[in-house]
Tab-separated table of C-alpha atoms in Angstrom:
chain	number	residue	atom	x	y	z
A	16	MET	CA	151.843	-163.947	94.737
A	17	ILE	CA	153.107	-165.553	91.522
A	18	HIS	CA	150.818	-168.181	90.072
A	19	LYS	CA	152.344	-170.846	87.858
A	20	ARG	CA	150.054	-172.581	85.440
A	21	THR	CA	151.270	-175.644	83.505
A	22	TRP	CA	149.205	-177.343	80.887
A	23	SER	CA	150.067	-180.844	79.675
A	24	MET	CA	148.666	-183.082	76.950
A	25	ASN	CA	149.755	-186.214	78.800
A	26	SER	CA	146.639	-186.331	80.970
A	27	PRO	CA	144.359	-189.342	80.574
A	28	THR	CA	142.005	-189.076	77.680
A	29	THR	CA	138.305	-188.746	78.225
A	30	GLY	CA	137.154	-189.998	74.856
A	31	ILE	CA	138.151	-186.810	73.018
A	32	SER	CA	141.253	-186.839	70.840
A	33	SER	CA	144.138	-184.412	71.319
A	34	THR	CA	143.432	-182.760	67.976
A	35	PHE	CA	139.812	-182.177	68.936
A	36	ARG	CA	140.882	-180.702	72.297
A	37	LEU	CA	143.334	-178.335	70.579
A	38	SER	CA	140.700	-177.134	68.110
A	39	ARG	CA	138.293	-176.664	71.035
A	40	MET	CA	140.906	-174.543	72.835
A	41	LEU	CA	141.384	-172.369	69.786
A	42	SER	CA	137.642	-171.833	69.417
A	43	LEU	CA	137.373	-170.983	73.116
A	44	LEU	CA	140.301	-168.599	72.745
A	45	PHE	CA	138.532	-166.586	70.016
A	46	THR	CA	135.288	-166.692	71.987
A	47	ALA	CA	137.093	-165.440	75.097
A	48	GLY	CA	138.836	-162.721	73.095
A	49	ALA	CA	135.535	-161.428	71.711
A	50	ALA	CA	133.803	-161.524	75.093
A	51	ALA	CA	136.724	-159.879	76.861
A	52	TYR	CA	136.868	-157.144	74.228
A	53	ALA	CA	133.177	-156.465	74.813
A	54	PHE	CA	133.837	-156.093	78.544
A	55	ASN	CA	136.981	-153.968	78.040
A	56	ALA	CA	139.267	-156.819	79.152
A	57	PRO	CA	141.422	-157.743	76.120
A	58	VAL	CA	143.276	-161.059	76.047
A	59	THR	CA	147.009	-160.557	76.304
A	60	VAL	CA	149.662	-162.230	74.147
A	61	VAL	CA	150.784	-164.299	77.119
A	62	GLN	CA	147.247	-165.634	77.608
A	63	GLN	CA	146.999	-166.501	73.901
A	64	ARG	CA	150.299	-168.369	73.961
A	65	ALA	CA	149.166	-170.208	77.069
A	66	ALA	CA	145.955	-171.248	75.346
A	67	VAL	CA	147.660	-172.353	72.115
A	68	SER	CA	150.722	-174.063	73.596
A	69	PRO	CA	149.706	-176.669	76.182
A	70	THR	CA	153.202	-176.783	77.708
A	71	PHE	CA	153.653	-172.972	77.976
A	72	ARG	CA	154.234	-171.831	81.569
A	73	VAL	CA	152.555	-168.561	82.599
A	74	GLU	CA	153.918	-166.413	85.421
A	75	GLN	CA	151.455	-163.642	86.221
A	76	ALA	CA	152.720	-160.474	87.921
A	77	PRO	CA	150.905	-159.513	91.134
A	78	GLN	CA	148.236	-156.877	90.615
A	79	MET	CA	146.612	-154.433	93.052
A	80	GLY	CA	143.380	-155.924	94.337
A	81	ALA	CA	143.713	-159.353	92.786
A	82	THR	CA	140.284	-160.609	93.890
A	83	ILE	CA	136.862	-159.052	94.176
A	84	ARG	CA	136.801	-159.670	97.931
A	85	GLU	CA	140.085	-157.821	98.420
A	86	LEU	CA	138.836	-154.914	96.331
A	87	ARG	CA	135.569	-154.804	98.277
A	88	ASP	CA	137.512	-154.721	101.544
A	89	ARG	CA	139.708	-151.917	100.271
A	90	VAL	CA	136.690	-149.896	99.162
A	91	SER	CA	135.140	-150.337	102.604
A	92	SER	CA	138.399	-149.261	104.267
A	93	VAL	CA	138.663	-146.146	102.081
A	94	LYS	CA	135.040	-145.244	102.872
A	95	ASN	CA	135.738	-145.453	106.607
A	96	THR	CA	138.868	-143.343	106.209
A	97	LYS	CA	136.898	-140.730	104.277
A	98	LYS	CA	134.334	-140.542	107.084
A	99	ILE	CA	137.090	-140.039	109.665
A	100	THR	CA	138.853	-137.277	107.730
A	101	SER	CA	135.556	-135.503	107.062
A	102	ALA	CA	134.677	-135.650	110.769
A	103	MET	CA	138.119	-134.316	111.737
A	104	LYS	CA	137.608	-131.386	109.373
A	105	LEU	CA	134.297	-130.519	111.037
A	106	VAL	CA	135.857	-130.798	114.508
A	107	ALA	CA	138.674	-128.440	113.495
A	108	ALA	CA	136.098	-125.980	112.125
A	109	ALA	CA	134.205	-126.013	115.428
A	110	LYS	CA	137.431	-125.382	117.342
A	111	VAL	CA	138.300	-122.474	115.048
A	112	ARG	CA	134.943	-120.927	115.915
A	113	ARG	CA	135.616	-121.309	119.624
A	114	ALA	CA	139.067	-119.734	119.230
A	115	GLN	CA	137.451	-116.874	117.333
A	116	GLU	CA	134.935	-116.302	120.148
A	117	ALA	CA	137.737	-116.326	122.738
A	118	VAL	CA	139.598	-113.609	120.808
A	119	LEU	CA	136.459	-111.478	120.602
A	120	ARG	CA	135.816	-111.824	124.343
A	121	SER	CA	139.352	-110.773	125.271
A	122	ARG	CA	139.518	-107.813	122.882
A	123	PRO	CA	137.857	-105.128	125.091
A	124	PHE	CA	140.361	-105.707	127.915
A	125	SER	CA	143.374	-105.707	125.583
A	126	GLU	CA	142.215	-102.524	123.823
A	127	THR	CA	141.720	-100.670	127.123
A	128	LEU	CA	145.103	-101.830	128.362
A	129	GLU	CA	146.812	-100.658	125.167
A	130	ARG	CA	145.154	-97.239	125.405
A	131	ILE	CA	146.256	-96.703	129.017
A	132	LEU	CA	149.750	-97.962	128.252
A	133	GLY	CA	150.065	-95.662	125.251
A	134	GLY	CA	148.890	-92.677	127.311
A	135	LEU	CA	151.389	-93.383	130.082
A	136	LEU	CA	154.227	-93.708	127.579
A	137	GLN	CA	153.344	-90.353	126.053
A	138	ARG	CA	153.124	-88.779	129.508
A	139	LEU	CA	156.572	-90.119	130.477
A	140	LYS	CA	158.365	-89.829	127.135
A	141	THR	CA	160.430	-86.877	128.385
A	142	GLU	CA	161.463	-88.607	131.606
A	143	ALA	CA	164.224	-91.109	132.204
A	144	LEU	CA	162.437	-94.354	132.919
A	145	ASP	CA	164.003	-96.950	135.187
A	146	ILE	CA	161.893	-99.913	134.147
A	147	PRO	CA	163.582	-103.312	133.630
A	148	LEU	CA	161.297	-104.316	130.767
A	149	LEU	CA	162.364	-101.239	128.789
A	150	GLN	CA	166.108	-101.577	129.347
A	151	GLN	CA	168.102	-102.498	126.264
A	152	ARG	CA	171.039	-104.884	126.853
A	153	GLU	CA	173.756	-106.240	124.688
A	154	ALA	CA	172.451	-109.573	123.461
A	155	LYS	CA	174.862	-112.255	124.648
A	156	LYS	CA	172.225	-114.882	125.298
A	157	VAL	CA	168.778	-115.106	123.726
A	158	CYS	CA	165.775	-117.141	124.802
A	159	LEU	CA	163.835	-118.382	121.785
A	160	VAL	CA	160.193	-119.328	122.433
A	161	SER	CA	158.979	-121.719	119.726
A	162	ILE	CA	155.252	-122.407	119.388
A	163	THR	CA	154.174	-125.622	117.655
A	164	GLY	CA	151.212	-127.967	118.006
A	165	ASP	CA	150.619	-130.946	120.244
A	166	ARG	CA	149.417	-133.226	117.447
A	167	GLY	CA	150.025	-133.863	113.782
A	168	LEU	CA	147.718	-134.272	110.781
A	169	CYS	CA	147.849	-130.517	110.180
A	170	GLY	CA	149.838	-130.286	106.968
A	171	ALA	CA	153.160	-128.460	107.130
A	172	TYR	CA	152.276	-126.349	110.175
A	173	ASN	CA	154.672	-128.010	112.646
A	174	ALA	CA	157.424	-128.545	110.066
A	175	ASN	CA	157.404	-124.880	109.020
A	176	ALA	CA	157.548	-123.650	112.626
A	177	ILE	CA	160.457	-125.986	113.406
A	178	LYS	CA	162.335	-124.933	110.256
A	179	LYS	CA	161.879	-121.262	111.146
A	180	THR	CA	163.201	-121.903	114.669
A	181	GLU	CA	166.237	-123.811	113.381
A	182	ALA	CA	167.004	-121.047	110.889
A	183	ARG	CA	166.877	-118.434	113.669
A	184	ILE	CA	169.104	-120.556	115.927
A	185	LYS	CA	171.652	-120.893	113.141
A	186	GLU	CA	171.557	-117.142	112.495
A	187	LEU	CA	172.066	-116.240	116.159
A	188	LYS	CA	174.924	-118.716	116.603
A	189	ALA	CA	176.622	-117.289	113.524
A	190	GLN	CA	176.595	-113.925	115.342
A	191	GLY	CA	178.210	-115.484	118.433
A	192	VAL	CA	175.019	-115.385	120.532
A	193	GLU	CA	174.074	-118.257	122.836
A	194	VAL	CA	170.558	-119.647	122.458
A	195	GLU	CA	168.196	-121.358	124.864
A	196	LEU	CA	164.813	-122.725	123.909
A	197	VAL	CA	161.409	-122.644	125.538
A	198	THR	CA	159.172	-124.945	123.511
A	199	ILE	CA	155.397	-124.646	123.554
A	200	GLY	CA	153.791	-127.707	121.980
A	201	ASN	CA	154.642	-131.388	122.171
A	202	LYS	CA	155.823	-131.620	118.547
A	203	GLY	CA	158.500	-128.983	119.009
A	204	SER	CA	159.482	-130.347	122.422
A	205	THR	CA	159.972	-133.868	121.080
A	206	TYR	CA	162.021	-132.592	118.159
A	207	PHE	CA	164.368	-130.204	119.970
A	208	LYS	CA	165.045	-132.510	122.920
A	209	LYS	CA	167.087	-134.624	120.498
A	210	ARG	CA	169.092	-131.640	119.243
A	211	VAL	CA	172.142	-129.766	120.492
A	212	THR	CA	170.363	-126.555	121.496
A	213	PRO	CA	169.373	-126.784	125.192
A	214	VAL	CA	165.671	-126.723	126.017
A	215	ARG	CA	165.032	-124.638	129.115
A	216	LYS	CA	161.402	-125.630	129.510
A	217	ALA	CA	158.836	-127.630	127.526
A	218	ILE	CA	155.196	-126.593	127.816
A	219	PRO	CA	152.244	-128.311	126.116
A	220	CYS	CA	150.132	-126.152	123.822
A	221	THR	CA	146.423	-126.765	124.211
A	222	GLN	CA	143.943	-126.022	121.452
A	223	ALA	CA	142.126	-123.533	123.700
A	224	PRO	CA	144.760	-121.093	125.077
A	225	SER	CA	143.771	-119.330	128.273
A	226	ALA	CA	144.960	-116.266	130.167
A	227	LYS	CA	146.213	-118.546	132.948
A	228	GLN	CA	148.485	-120.403	130.539
A	229	ALA	CA	149.799	-117.120	129.091
A	230	THR	CA	150.475	-115.800	132.616
A	231	GLU	CA	152.498	-118.895	133.538
A	232	ILE	CA	154.621	-118.547	130.399
A	233	SER	CA	155.215	-114.814	130.843
A	234	SER	CA	156.056	-115.237	134.552
A	235	GLU	CA	158.696	-117.828	133.676
A	236	LEU	CA	160.189	-115.560	131.012
A	237	LEU	CA	160.135	-112.389	133.152
A	238	SER	CA	161.705	-114.035	136.197
A	239	SER	CA	164.554	-115.393	134.064
A	240	PHE	CA	164.994	-112.029	132.320
A	241	TYR	CA	165.106	-110.146	135.630
A	242	ALA	CA	167.626	-112.672	136.976
A	243	GLY	CA	169.890	-112.016	133.986
A	244	ASP	CA	169.707	-115.536	132.569
A	245	PHE	CA	169.278	-114.044	129.101
A	246	ASP	CA	169.202	-110.602	127.531
A	247	ARG	CA	166.403	-110.909	125.001
A	248	VAL	CA	163.300	-113.029	124.395
A	249	GLU	CA	162.163	-113.767	120.858
A	250	LEU	CA	158.927	-115.469	119.932
A	251	VAL	CA	158.560	-117.809	116.928
A	252	TYR	CA	154.892	-118.242	116.109
A	253	THR	CA	152.699	-118.750	113.052
A	254	THR	CA	150.774	-115.801	111.649
A	255	PHE	CA	147.280	-116.717	110.494
A	256	ILE	CA	146.650	-115.323	106.998
A	257	SER	CA	143.825	-117.413	105.567
A	258	MET	CA	142.374	-120.904	105.703
A	259	ILE	CA	145.039	-122.157	103.287
A	260	SER	CA	147.951	-119.914	104.214
A	261	SER	CA	149.969	-119.244	107.369
A	262	VAL	CA	153.468	-117.833	107.743
A	263	PRO	CA	155.964	-118.462	110.602
A	264	SER	CA	157.077	-115.141	112.118
A	265	ILE	CA	159.654	-113.926	114.647
A	266	ARG	CA	158.968	-111.179	117.153
A	267	THR	CA	160.967	-109.705	120.026
A	268	ILE	CA	158.775	-109.411	123.121
A	269	VAL	CA	161.380	-108.665	125.831
A	270	PRO	CA	162.677	-106.014	126.221
A	271	LEU	CA	159.881	-103.766	125.015
A	272	LEU	CA	160.592	-100.672	122.973
A	273	PRO	CA	159.861	-97.448	124.869
A	274	GLY	CA	159.098	-95.519	121.694
A	275	GLY	CA	155.826	-97.306	121.421
A	276	ILE	CA	155.690	-100.589	122.398
A	277	GLU	CA	154.760	-100.492	118.752
A	278	MET	CA	151.016	-100.637	119.071
A	279	GLU	CA	150.119	-102.765	116.088
A	280	GLY	CA	146.908	-103.057	114.183
A	281	ASP	CA	145.096	-106.365	114.296
A	282	GLU	CA	142.702	-108.440	112.240
A	283	ILE	CA	139.625	-110.325	113.306
A	284	PHE	CA	138.902	-113.483	111.339
A	285	LYS	CA	135.253	-114.465	111.185
A	286	MET	CA	134.300	-117.872	109.878
A	287	SER	CA	131.126	-118.208	107.860
A	288	THR	CA	129.617	-120.423	105.188
A	289	LYS	CA	129.084	-119.471	101.559
A	290	ASP	CA	127.451	-121.778	99.013
A	291	GLY	CA	127.881	-124.680	101.406
A	292	GLN	CA	131.607	-124.039	101.836
A	293	LEU	CA	133.506	-122.598	104.795
A	294	SER	CA	134.926	-119.129	104.216
A	295	ILE	CA	136.889	-116.580	106.228
A	296	LYS	CA	136.170	-112.860	106.379
A	297	LYS	CA	138.877	-110.479	107.556
A	298	GLU	CA	138.049	-107.383	109.554
A	299	PRO	CA	141.081	-105.096	110.023
A	300	ILE	CA	141.213	-103.196	113.307
A	301	LYS	CA	143.393	-100.166	113.788
A	302	ALA	CA	145.708	-99.817	116.763
A	303	ALA	CA	144.057	-98.426	119.880
A	304	ALA	CA	144.501	-94.657	120.268
A	305	PRO	CA	146.495	-93.634	123.371
A	306	GLN	CA	144.496	-92.510	126.377
A	307	GLU	CA	144.709	-88.741	126.864
A	308	PHE	CA	145.562	-87.688	130.404
A	309	ALA	CA	145.167	-84.093	131.501
A	310	PRO	CA	148.495	-82.368	132.198
A	311	ASP	CA	147.411	-81.464	135.716
A	312	MET	CA	146.144	-84.958	136.556
A	313	ILE	CA	147.529	-86.223	139.840
A	314	PHE	CA	148.234	-89.944	140.027
A	315	GLU	CA	147.952	-91.711	143.370
A	316	GLN	CA	151.108	-93.567	142.420
A	317	GLU	CA	153.974	-92.473	140.236
A	318	PRO	CA	153.261	-93.024	136.525
A	319	SER	CA	156.489	-95.020	136.282
A	320	GLN	CA	155.212	-97.390	138.970
A	321	LEU	CA	151.921	-97.758	137.129
A	322	LEU	CA	153.802	-98.439	133.912
A	323	ASN	CA	155.977	-101.005	135.661
A	324	ALA	CA	152.813	-102.796	136.837
A	325	ILE	CA	150.976	-102.598	133.495
A	326	LEU	CA	153.816	-103.807	131.267
A	327	PRO	CA	153.652	-107.435	132.552
A	328	LEU	CA	149.900	-107.419	131.863
A	329	TYR	CA	150.590	-106.175	128.357
A	330	LEU	CA	153.165	-108.919	127.879
A	331	ASN	CA	150.620	-111.525	129.047
A	332	GLY	CA	148.135	-110.213	126.502
A	333	GLN	CA	150.656	-110.365	123.670
A	334	ILE	CA	151.630	-113.945	124.508
A	335	LEU	CA	147.960	-114.943	124.679
A	336	ARG	CA	147.371	-113.297	121.317
A	337	THR	CA	150.254	-115.153	119.645
A	338	LEU	CA	149.088	-118.443	121.164
A	339	GLN	CA	145.585	-117.905	119.826
A	340	GLU	CA	146.912	-116.976	116.406
A	341	SER	CA	149.170	-120.040	116.283
A	342	VAL	CA	146.323	-122.329	117.323
A	343	ALA	CA	144.063	-120.780	114.678
A	344	SER	CA	146.782	-121.433	112.084
A	345	GLU	CA	147.121	-125.043	113.247
A	346	LEU	CA	143.376	-125.677	113.093
A	347	ALA	CA	143.108	-124.063	109.666
A	348	SER	CA	145.998	-126.216	108.426
A	349	ARG	CA	144.290	-129.297	109.835
A	350	MET	CA	141.051	-128.375	108.084
A	351	SER	CA	142.871	-127.982	104.772
A	352	ALA	CA	144.775	-131.247	105.262
A	353	MET	CA	141.621	-133.187	106.150
A	354	GLN	CA	139.780	-131.684	103.172
A	355	ALA	CA	142.592	-132.796	100.867
A	356	ALA	CA	142.589	-136.261	102.477
A	357	THR	CA	138.823	-136.519	102.010
A	358	ASP	CA	139.107	-135.570	98.338
A	359	ASN	CA	141.907	-138.102	97.802
A	360	ALA	CA	139.885	-140.823	99.533
A	361	LYS	CA	136.906	-140.039	97.302
A	362	ASP	CA	139.082	-140.294	94.196
A	363	LEU	CA	140.679	-143.550	95.369
A	364	GLN	CA	137.262	-144.995	96.190
A	365	GLY	CA	136.075	-144.276	92.649
A	366	ARG	CA	139.125	-145.905	91.076
A	367	LEU	CA	138.823	-148.995	93.288
A	368	GLU	CA	135.118	-149.335	92.518
A	369	ARG	CA	135.838	-149.179	88.786
A	370	GLU	CA	138.528	-151.842	89.174
A	371	MET	CA	136.147	-153.991	91.228
A	372	ASN	CA	133.463	-153.688	88.540
A	373	ARG	CA	135.957	-154.745	85.880
A	374	ALA	CA	136.997	-157.742	87.980
A	375	ARG	CA	133.334	-158.686	88.508
A	376	GLN	CA	132.636	-158.450	84.767
A	377	ALA	CA	135.714	-160.555	83.999
A	378	LYS	CA	134.561	-163.191	86.477
A	379	ILE	CA	131.073	-163.284	84.989
A	380	THR	CA	132.567	-163.623	81.505
A	381	GLN	CA	134.795	-166.479	82.653
A	382	GLU	CA	131.855	-168.316	84.223
A	383	LEU	CA	129.813	-167.908	81.046
A	384	MET	CA	132.658	-169.276	78.967
A	385	GLU	CA	133.007	-172.288	81.272
A	386	ILE	CA	129.278	-173.004	81.036
A	387	ILE	CA	129.321	-172.732	77.232
A	388	ALA	CA	132.447	-174.905	77.002
A	389	GLY	CA	130.901	-177.529	79.243
A	390	ALA	CA	127.697	-177.554	77.210
A	391	ASP	CA	129.645	-177.911	73.949
A	392	ALA	CA	131.780	-180.706	75.372
A	393	THR	CA	128.726	-182.581	76.617
A	394	GLY	CA	126.987	-182.158	73.277
A	395	ALA	CA	130.044	-183.455	71.403
C-alpha cells in the first residue's frame, strides 16, 4: 500500500504563527533524529525533506510487516509451521524404525532361501536347465518398474527417481527397444500418465511394504513375462546410503542370471541417538553361503522342479527388499527436509521478532515525541 502524505500551511491558524510552527518542526526533527538514532532507526532524507518542506509529498514503499500486528501474526504463523515440521520429522523417524524392524524380521527367511537357492544352482550347474526365469531373450520390449513415493515433502527423492526413469527410457528407445512402465507410488503414476510412454499398471506404494504387496507385484510381472508381453524387467529404485544421501539405481530382476543369481551382500541400517541427535549405524552382511547338498542326496522331486518353485519366492523377496529400501530412502529424505524446514522457520522467526521489536521501539519513540510536542505546544 502506498501512503501519500501532504502537508499544507494553509490550514486555519490556532494562535501560533507560521514561522513559529516551522521552527517547532525543525526542533522536533532534530529531536526525532536523535531519538531514532538511539533506537537504531535513523531518519531518512525523505523524512527530513517532508518535515522541512510543508508541501513535500512523501510516497513510502511497502515494507514487509508494516505494522506490529502483522508482524506478530507472522511470528505466530512461523511458530506453528515450525511445530508441524518438527512433528513430521519425528513421525518419519518412527516410521524408519518400523521399516528397520520389518527388515530384521524378514532376514532369516530370505537368508535361508538364498542358501537353498545357491546350493541348488551349484548342484545343477552342469545340467541344461529348462526354467523360464533363467532363459535369456533378445530384448525387444522392456518393462520398467519405477518406485516413487505416494506423498511429497521429502526433498528430491521423487524428482530423482523420475529423472532416473526418464533417462533409462530415453536410453532404451535410442537402442530401438520398446518400453512399458509399471509405476509404484502415486507421484510417479501421476507424472507418467501425462507422458508418451504407456503405463501398464499403477500401484500405490505404502510406507510399510508387506510380503503380500510384493507377491502381487511379482505375480503381475511373472505372468506378463511368461506370456511374452516383454522380454526383460528392470527395476528403478532408490538405494539407501545414509540419512542425507540416497542414489537412484537400476537393476534387472527378470530374467535371472543362472551363474549366480548374483547373491549380493547387504547392509542393515540401525537408527540410534547420539548427543540428542539421530544417527545411523551401518552393519554390512555378507552374502549367504550356498547350502551344501551331499552328492548322493535323493530329492523327492527333481532339483529343477524345486528350483522352478523357489525362484518366484526369491523374486518376491528381492522386490520386497527394494520396496523397503526405497521407503527407507523416502523417509530419510523427509526427515532431512523437515529438519531443514524447521531450521529455516527458526531463523525466520528470529528475524521477524527482531523486526517486530524495532517496530515496537519506533512506535514508542513516536508516541513519546507526540507527548513532548503536545506539552511544548501547550506550554507555549
